[in-house]
Coordinates of C-alpha atoms in Angstrom, one line a residue:
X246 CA -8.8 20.6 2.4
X247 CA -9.0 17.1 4.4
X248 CA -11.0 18.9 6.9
X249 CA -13.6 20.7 4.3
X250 CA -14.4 17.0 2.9
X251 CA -14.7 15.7 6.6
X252 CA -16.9 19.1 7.3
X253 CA -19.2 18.8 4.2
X254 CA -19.3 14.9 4.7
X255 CA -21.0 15.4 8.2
X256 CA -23.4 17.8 6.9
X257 CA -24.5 15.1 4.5
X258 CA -25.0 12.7 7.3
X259 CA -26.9 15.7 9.3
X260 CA -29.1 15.9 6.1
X261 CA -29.2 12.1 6.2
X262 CA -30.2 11.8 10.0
X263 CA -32.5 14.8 10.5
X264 CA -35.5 14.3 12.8
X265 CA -34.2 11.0 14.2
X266 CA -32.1 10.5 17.3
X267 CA -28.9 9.9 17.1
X268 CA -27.4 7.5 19.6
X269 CA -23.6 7.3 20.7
X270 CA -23.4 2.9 21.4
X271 CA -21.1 1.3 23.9
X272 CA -17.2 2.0 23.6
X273 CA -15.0 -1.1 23.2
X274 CA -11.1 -0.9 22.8
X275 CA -10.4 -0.7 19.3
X276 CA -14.2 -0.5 17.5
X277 CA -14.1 3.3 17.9
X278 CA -16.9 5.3 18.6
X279 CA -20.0 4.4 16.6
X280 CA -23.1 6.9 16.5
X281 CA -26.1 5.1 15.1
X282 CA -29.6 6.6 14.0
X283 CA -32.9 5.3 14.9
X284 CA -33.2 3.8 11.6
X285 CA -29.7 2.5 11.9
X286 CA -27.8 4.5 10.0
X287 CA -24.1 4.6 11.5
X288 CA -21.3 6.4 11.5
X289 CA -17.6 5.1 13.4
X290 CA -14.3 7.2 14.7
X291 CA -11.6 5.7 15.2
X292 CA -8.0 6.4 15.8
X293 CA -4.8 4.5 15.6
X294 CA -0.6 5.6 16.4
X295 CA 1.8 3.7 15.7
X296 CA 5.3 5.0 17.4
X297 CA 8.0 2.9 15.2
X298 CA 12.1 3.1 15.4
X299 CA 14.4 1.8 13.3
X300 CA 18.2 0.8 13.7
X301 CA 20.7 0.3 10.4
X302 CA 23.9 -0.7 10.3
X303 CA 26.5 -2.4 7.6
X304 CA 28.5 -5.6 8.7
X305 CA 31.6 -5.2 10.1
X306 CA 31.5 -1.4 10.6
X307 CA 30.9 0.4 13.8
X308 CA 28.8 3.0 12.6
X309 CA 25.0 2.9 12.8
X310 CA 22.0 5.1 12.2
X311 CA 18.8 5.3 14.0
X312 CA 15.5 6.7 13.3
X313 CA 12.9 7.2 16.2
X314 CA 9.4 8.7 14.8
X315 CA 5.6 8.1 14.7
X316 CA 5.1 6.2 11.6
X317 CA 1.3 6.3 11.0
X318 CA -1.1 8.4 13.6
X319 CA -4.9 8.0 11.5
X320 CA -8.0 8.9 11.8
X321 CA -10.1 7.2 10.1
X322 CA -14.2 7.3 9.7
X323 CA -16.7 5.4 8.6
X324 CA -20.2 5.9 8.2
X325 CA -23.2 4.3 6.1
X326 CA -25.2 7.2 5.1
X327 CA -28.9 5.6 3.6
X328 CA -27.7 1.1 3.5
X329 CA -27.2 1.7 0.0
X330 CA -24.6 5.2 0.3
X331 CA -21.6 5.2 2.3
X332 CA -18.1 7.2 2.8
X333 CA -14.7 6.8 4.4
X334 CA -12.3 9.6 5.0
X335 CA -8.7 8.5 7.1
X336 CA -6.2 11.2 7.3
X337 CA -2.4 10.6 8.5
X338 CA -1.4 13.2 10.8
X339 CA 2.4 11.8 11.2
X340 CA 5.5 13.6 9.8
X341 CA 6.8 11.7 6.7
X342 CA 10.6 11.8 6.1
X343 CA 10.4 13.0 2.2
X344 CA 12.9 11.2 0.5
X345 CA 11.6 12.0 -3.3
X346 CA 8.9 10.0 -3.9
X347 CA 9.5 6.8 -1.4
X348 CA 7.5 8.8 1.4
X349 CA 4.0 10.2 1.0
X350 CA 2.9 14.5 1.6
X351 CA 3.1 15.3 5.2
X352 CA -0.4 15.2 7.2
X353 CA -1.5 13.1 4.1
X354 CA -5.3 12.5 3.3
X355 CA -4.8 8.9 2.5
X356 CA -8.7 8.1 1.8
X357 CA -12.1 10.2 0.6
X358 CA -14.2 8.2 -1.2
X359 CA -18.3 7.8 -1.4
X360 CA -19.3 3.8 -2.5
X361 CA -23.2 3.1 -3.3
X362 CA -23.9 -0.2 -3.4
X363 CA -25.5 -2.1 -6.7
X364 CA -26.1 -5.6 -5.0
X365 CA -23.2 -7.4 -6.0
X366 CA -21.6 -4.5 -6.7
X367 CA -20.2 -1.6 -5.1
X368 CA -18.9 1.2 -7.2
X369 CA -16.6 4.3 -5.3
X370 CA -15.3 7.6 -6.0
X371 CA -12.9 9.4 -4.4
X372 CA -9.3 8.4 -3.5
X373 CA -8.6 5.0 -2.0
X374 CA -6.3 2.0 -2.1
X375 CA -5.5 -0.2 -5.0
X376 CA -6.4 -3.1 -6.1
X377 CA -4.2 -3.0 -9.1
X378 CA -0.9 -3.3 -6.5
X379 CA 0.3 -7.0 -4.9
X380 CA -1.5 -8.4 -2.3
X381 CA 0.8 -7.3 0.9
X382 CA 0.1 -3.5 0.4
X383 CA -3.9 -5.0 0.2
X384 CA -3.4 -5.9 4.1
X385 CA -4.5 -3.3 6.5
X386 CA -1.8 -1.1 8.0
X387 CA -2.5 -2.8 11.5
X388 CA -2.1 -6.1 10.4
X389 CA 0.7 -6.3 8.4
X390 CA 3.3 -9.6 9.1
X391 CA 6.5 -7.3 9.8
X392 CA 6.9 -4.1 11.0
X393 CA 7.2 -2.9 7.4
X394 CA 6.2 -4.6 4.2
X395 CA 8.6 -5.8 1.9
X396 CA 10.6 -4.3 -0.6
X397 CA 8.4 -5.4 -3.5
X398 CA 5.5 -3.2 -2.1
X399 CA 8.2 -0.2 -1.9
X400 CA 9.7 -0.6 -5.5
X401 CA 6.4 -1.1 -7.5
X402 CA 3.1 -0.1 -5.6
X403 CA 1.5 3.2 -6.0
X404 CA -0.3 2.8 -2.8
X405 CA -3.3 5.2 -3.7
X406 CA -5.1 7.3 -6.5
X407 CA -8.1 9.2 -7.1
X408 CA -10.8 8.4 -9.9
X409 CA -13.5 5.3 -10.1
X410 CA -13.6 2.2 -8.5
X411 CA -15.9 -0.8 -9.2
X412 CA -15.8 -4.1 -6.8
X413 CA -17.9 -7.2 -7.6
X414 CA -19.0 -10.4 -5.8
X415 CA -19.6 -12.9 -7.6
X416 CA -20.7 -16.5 -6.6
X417 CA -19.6 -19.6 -8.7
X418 CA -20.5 -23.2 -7.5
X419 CA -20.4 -25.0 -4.5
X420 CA -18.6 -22.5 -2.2
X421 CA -16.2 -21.0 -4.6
X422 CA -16.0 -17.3 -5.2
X423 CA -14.7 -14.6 -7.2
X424 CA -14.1 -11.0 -6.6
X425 CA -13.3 -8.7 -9.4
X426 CA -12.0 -4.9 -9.2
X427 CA -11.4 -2.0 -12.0
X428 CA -10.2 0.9 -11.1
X429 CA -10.2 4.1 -14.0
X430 CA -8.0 6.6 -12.1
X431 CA -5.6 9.7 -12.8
X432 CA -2.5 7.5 -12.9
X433 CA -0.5 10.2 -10.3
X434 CA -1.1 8.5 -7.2
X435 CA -1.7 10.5 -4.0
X436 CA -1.9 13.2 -5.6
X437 CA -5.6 14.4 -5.5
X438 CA -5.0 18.2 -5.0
X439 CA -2.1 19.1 -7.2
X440 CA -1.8 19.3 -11.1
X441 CA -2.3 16.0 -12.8
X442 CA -0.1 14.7 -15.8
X443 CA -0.6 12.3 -18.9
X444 CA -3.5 10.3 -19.2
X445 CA -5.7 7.6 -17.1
X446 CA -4.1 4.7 -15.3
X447 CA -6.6 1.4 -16.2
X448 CA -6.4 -1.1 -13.3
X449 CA -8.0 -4.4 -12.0
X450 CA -7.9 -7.3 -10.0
X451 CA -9.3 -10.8 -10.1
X452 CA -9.3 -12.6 -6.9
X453 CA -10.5 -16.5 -6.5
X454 CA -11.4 -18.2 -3.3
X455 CA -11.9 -22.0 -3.9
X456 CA -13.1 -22.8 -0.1
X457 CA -15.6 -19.9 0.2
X458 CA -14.2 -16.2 1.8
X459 CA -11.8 -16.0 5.0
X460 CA -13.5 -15.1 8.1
X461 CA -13.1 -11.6 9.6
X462 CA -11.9 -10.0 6.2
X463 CA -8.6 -12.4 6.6
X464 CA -8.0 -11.6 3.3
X465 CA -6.8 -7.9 4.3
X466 CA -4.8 -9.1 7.0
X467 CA -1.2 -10.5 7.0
X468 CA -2.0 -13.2 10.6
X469 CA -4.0 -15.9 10.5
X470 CA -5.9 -14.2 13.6
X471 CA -9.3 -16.4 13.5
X472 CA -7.6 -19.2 12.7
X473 CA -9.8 -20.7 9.9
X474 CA -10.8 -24.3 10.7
X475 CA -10.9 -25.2 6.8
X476 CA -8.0 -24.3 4.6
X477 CA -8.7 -21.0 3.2
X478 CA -7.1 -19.8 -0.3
X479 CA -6.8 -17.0 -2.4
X480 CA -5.7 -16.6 -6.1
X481 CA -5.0 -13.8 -7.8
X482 CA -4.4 -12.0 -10.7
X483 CA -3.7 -8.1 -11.0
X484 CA -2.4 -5.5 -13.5
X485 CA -2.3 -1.8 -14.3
X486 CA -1.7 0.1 -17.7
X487 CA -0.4 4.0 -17.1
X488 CA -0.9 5.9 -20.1
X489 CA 2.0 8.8 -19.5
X490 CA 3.1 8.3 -15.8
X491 CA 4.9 11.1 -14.8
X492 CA 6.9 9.7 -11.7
X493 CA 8.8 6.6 -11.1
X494 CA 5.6 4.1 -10.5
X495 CA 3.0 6.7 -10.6
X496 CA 2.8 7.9 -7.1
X497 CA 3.3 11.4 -7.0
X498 CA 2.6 14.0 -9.9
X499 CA 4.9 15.7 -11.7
X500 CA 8.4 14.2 -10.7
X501 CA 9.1 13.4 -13.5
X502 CA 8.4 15.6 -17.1
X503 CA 9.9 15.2 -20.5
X504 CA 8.9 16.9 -23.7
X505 CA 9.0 15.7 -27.6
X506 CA 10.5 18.0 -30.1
X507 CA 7.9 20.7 -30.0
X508 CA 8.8 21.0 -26.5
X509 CA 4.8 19.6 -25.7
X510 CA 4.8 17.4 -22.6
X511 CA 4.9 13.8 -23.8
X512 CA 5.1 11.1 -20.9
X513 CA 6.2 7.3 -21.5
X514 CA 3.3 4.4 -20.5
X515 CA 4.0 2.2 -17.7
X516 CA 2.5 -1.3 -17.4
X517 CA 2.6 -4.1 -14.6
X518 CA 1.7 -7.4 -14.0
X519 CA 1.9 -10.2 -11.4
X520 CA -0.3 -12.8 -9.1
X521 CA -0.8 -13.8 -5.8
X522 CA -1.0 -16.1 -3.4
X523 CA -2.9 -16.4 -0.1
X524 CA -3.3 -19.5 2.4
X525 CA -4.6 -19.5 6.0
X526 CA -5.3 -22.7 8.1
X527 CA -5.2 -23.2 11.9
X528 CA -3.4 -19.9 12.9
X529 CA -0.7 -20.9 9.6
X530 CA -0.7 -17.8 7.3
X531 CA 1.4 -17.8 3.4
X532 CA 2.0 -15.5 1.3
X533 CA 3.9 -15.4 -2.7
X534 CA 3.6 -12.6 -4.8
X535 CA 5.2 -12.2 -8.1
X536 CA 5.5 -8.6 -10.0
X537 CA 6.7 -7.4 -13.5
X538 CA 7.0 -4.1 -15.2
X539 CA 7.3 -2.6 -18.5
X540 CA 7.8 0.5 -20.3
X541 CA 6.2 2.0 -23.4
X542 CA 5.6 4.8 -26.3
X543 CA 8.8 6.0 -25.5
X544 CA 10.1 7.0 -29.3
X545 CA 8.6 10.4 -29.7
X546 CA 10.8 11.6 -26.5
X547 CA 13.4 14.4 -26.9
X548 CA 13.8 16.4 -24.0
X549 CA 14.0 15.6 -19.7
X550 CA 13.1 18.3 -18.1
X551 CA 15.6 19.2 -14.9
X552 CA 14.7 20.3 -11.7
X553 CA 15.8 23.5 -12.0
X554 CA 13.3 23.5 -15.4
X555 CA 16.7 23.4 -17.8
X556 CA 16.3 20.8 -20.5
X557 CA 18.6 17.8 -21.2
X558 CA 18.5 16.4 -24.9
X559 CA 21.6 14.0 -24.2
X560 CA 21.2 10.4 -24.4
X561 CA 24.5 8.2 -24.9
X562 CA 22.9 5.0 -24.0
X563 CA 19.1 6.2 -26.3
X564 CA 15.9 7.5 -25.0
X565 CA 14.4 4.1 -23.8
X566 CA 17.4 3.6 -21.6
X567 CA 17.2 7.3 -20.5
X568 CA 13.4 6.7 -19.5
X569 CA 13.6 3.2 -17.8
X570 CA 16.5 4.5 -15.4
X571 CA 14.1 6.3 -13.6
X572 CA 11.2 4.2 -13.7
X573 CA 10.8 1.0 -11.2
X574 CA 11.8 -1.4 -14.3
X575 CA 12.1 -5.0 -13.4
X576 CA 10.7 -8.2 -11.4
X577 CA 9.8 -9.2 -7.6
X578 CA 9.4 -12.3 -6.1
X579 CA 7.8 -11.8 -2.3
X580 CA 7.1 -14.7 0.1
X581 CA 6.2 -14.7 3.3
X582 CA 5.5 -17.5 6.3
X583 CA 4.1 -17.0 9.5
X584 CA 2.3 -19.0 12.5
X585 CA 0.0 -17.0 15.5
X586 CA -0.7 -19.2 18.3
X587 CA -3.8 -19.2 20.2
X588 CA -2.6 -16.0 22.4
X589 CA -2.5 -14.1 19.5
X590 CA 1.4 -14.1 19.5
X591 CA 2.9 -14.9 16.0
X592 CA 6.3 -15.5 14.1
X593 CA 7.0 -14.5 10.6
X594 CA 9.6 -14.9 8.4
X595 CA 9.8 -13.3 4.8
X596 CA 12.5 -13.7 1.4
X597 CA 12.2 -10.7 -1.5
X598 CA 13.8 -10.7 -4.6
X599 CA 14.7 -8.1 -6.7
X600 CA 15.5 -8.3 -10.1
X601 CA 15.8 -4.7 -12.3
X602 CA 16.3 -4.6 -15.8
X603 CA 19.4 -3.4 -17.1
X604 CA 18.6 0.6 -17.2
X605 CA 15.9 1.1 -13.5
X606 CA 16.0 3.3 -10.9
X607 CA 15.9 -0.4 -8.9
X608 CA 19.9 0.3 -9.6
X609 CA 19.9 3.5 -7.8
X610 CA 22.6 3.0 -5.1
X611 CA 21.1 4.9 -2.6
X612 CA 17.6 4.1 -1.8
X613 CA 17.9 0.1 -4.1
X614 CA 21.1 -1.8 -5.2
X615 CA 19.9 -4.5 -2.9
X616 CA 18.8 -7.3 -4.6
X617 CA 17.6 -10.0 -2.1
X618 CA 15.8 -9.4 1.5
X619 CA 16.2 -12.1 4.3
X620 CA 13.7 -11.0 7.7
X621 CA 12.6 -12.8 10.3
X622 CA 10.0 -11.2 13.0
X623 CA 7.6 -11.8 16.3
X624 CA 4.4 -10.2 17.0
X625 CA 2.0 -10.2 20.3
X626 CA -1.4 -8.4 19.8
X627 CA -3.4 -7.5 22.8
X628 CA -7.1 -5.8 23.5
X629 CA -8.9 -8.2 21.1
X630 CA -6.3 -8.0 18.5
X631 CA -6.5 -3.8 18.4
X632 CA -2.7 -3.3 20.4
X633 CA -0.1 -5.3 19.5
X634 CA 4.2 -5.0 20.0
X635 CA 6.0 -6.2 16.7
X636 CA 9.7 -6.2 16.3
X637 CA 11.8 -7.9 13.4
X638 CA 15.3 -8.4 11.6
X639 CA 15.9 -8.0 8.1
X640 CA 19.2 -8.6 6.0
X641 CA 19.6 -7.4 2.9
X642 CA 22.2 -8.3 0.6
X643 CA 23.9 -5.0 -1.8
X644 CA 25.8 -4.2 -4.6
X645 CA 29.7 -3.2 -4.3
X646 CA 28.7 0.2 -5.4
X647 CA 25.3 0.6 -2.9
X648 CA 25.7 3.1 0.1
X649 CA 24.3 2.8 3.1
X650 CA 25.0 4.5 6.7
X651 CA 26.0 7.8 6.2
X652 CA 26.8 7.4 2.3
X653 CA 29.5 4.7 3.4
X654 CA 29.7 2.5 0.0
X655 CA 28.7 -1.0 1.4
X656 CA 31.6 -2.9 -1.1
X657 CA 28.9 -5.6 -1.3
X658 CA 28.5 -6.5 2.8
X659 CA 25.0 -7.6 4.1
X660 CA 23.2 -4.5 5.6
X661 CA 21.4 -5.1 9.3
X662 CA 17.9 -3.7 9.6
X663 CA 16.1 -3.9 13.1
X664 CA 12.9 -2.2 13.9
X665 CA 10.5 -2.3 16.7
X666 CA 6.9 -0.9 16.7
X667 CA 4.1 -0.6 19.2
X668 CA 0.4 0.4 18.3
X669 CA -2.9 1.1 19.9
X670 CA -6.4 1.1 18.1
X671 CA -9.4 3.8 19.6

């Protein structure tokens, strides 16, 4: 299916470009290769691996675990069609690991969206990132401070979705600036080609920049690579409303069913909340993000639906505490703190906090029990900033009852995290 939307999207741009030459520009590491019309329409290819490994291990015990794999391999293209229509496709062709929902379908198509432009406004359709998730999972995959983002991104972003996007620019006084987004979408996440639960998920996003916009679309990037010469800032302020999410923070469709009394599927509502933070100044880059989430409409509830499609109807602890133990219920607190010299070398260091309610699948001991997350990292970019090496540390604190290499229970020791990466832009 990813290649009959890439297929039929190049037949639109052969509609588009008929009777005009088509040129192929000069190659430069990491811009892809860009085709341009006579009348400048353009279309770029570009490709990016990112081999990754990853080495665990509890204090004081001699056992460890290691996982070796390619964590992204994209292509990704770009093309603006007539200046006013445009589309991006990216596919991921790496193997995902499939632990429930926390990894993504195998040879994934992350984005497929058409955006025409309005002036100030673009509006998309198709699947694409959110704006209604924090601001780290908002940087680009290639430019993200550590080798992976934090825990709050993991617990409570749904990463992508399919339905309507809007994005505005909007121009204040002076040079202050606002950005707004809203996003109608399914609610189900990346989930564009399998059967869709509940209702809509209603999203937005409203991002401030009091000193003007960061140079080089800093804003999507985790490094203060262009090193702004005035202290840049952005503010923001970002929620989502699912009504009837059907997984834990509505990334994948269908993980999660219950039924009311009549046995008709009837899905709790899911609600977040939280702002942002963004400074870059001289090469210094800072980052705070703070999340919350709620459950709602859970009343009517009677039945959870098993995997193996039996029905459970027991609830010791009442149906609202039956729901929010599977759904990512609680509070984040993210920050992050980096430098990049001149040579495009940088150090990061990052803090997460955890904090699940009560009943939250935060608790699981597992894949969460850990509430707070110490790392510290180094990256050196190369090629223009299109290559880089990255390698960090992280610590992470756990419960008494968390498990951790090989199911060992972790009786409340620090687990070690390292992880190197390497990647290389086309």
């Amino acid at each position: 299916k990813p290649i009959l939307f890439i297929f039929g999207a190049l037949l639109v741009l052969q509609g588009v470009a008929q009777e005009q030459e088509i040129f192929l520009e000069k190659y430069r590491m990491g811009e892809g290769i860009r085709f341009t019309s006579e009348k400048g329409y353009t279309t770029r290819f570009n490709f990016m691996v990112q081999p990754w490994g990853e080495l665990r291990s509890i204090e004081d015990e001699d056992i460890a675990s290691y996982r070796l794999r390619i964590r992204r391999a994209r292509l990704m293209i770009n093309s603006n069609l007539t200046g006013k229509l445009s589309f991006r496709v990216a596919i991921d062709f790496s193997q995902r690991d499939g632990n429930v929902e926390e990894e993504l379908l195998n040879g994934s198509l992350l984005d497929a969206y058409f955006t025409y432009n309005l002036g100030d406004f673009d509006l998309s359709i198709g699947q694409r990132s959110l704006s209604s998730d924090s601001r780290e999972l908002r940087f680009s995959s290639q430019y993200v401070n550590l080798v992976e983002r934090s825990r709050l991104v993991s617990s409570f972003a749904s990463i992508r979705d399919f339905g309507v996007f809007i994005q505005g620019r909007h121009h204040l006084t002076g040079n202050h600036k606002l950005k707004t987004y809203l996003e109608i979408i399914t609610g189900d996440g990346q989930s564009a080609f399998i059967r869709n639960y509940g209702g809509l998920k209603y999203g937005g996003r409203l991002d401030y920049f009091p000193n003007g916009y960061l140079r080089g679309f800093g804003q999507f990037r985790g490094h203060d690579l262009f090193r702004e010469w005035v202290p840049k800032i952005v503010l923001g302020v970002f929620g989502s409303y699912n009504d009837g999410i059907s997984s834990r923070r509505g990334r994948r469709s269908g993980s999660i069913i219950y039924l009311d009394a009549d046995e008709r599927i009837k899905l709790p509502d899911y609600g977040q909340l939280g702002v942002d933070l963004v400074l870059r100044y001289r090469g210094l880059s800072f980052l705070a993000e703070v999340i919350k989430s709620w459950s709602f409409d859970t009343e009517d509830i009677a039945f959870f639906v098993r995997s193996d499609g039996s029905l459970k109807d027991d609830f010791p602890d009442g149906i609202k505490a039956e729901v929010d133990g599977r759904l990512m219920m609680g509070e984040s607190i993210n920050a992050q703190l980096g430098y990049t010299l001149k040579n495009s070398l940088s150090f990061d260091a990052r803090y997460t906090w955890i904090n699940p309610d009560e009943f939250s699948f935060l608790n699981n001991d597992t894949f969460f029990n850990r509430n707070e997350y110490y790392g510290a990292g180094v990256t050196q970019y190369f090629f223009n900033n299109t290559a880089k090496i990255q390698a960090d540390v992280q610590w992470n604190t756990t419960a008494d009852t968390a498990t951790g290499v090989e199911g060992i229970p972790t009786m409340g020791r620090n687990e070690v995290v390292y992880r190197i990466l390497t990647q290389i832009q086309f």
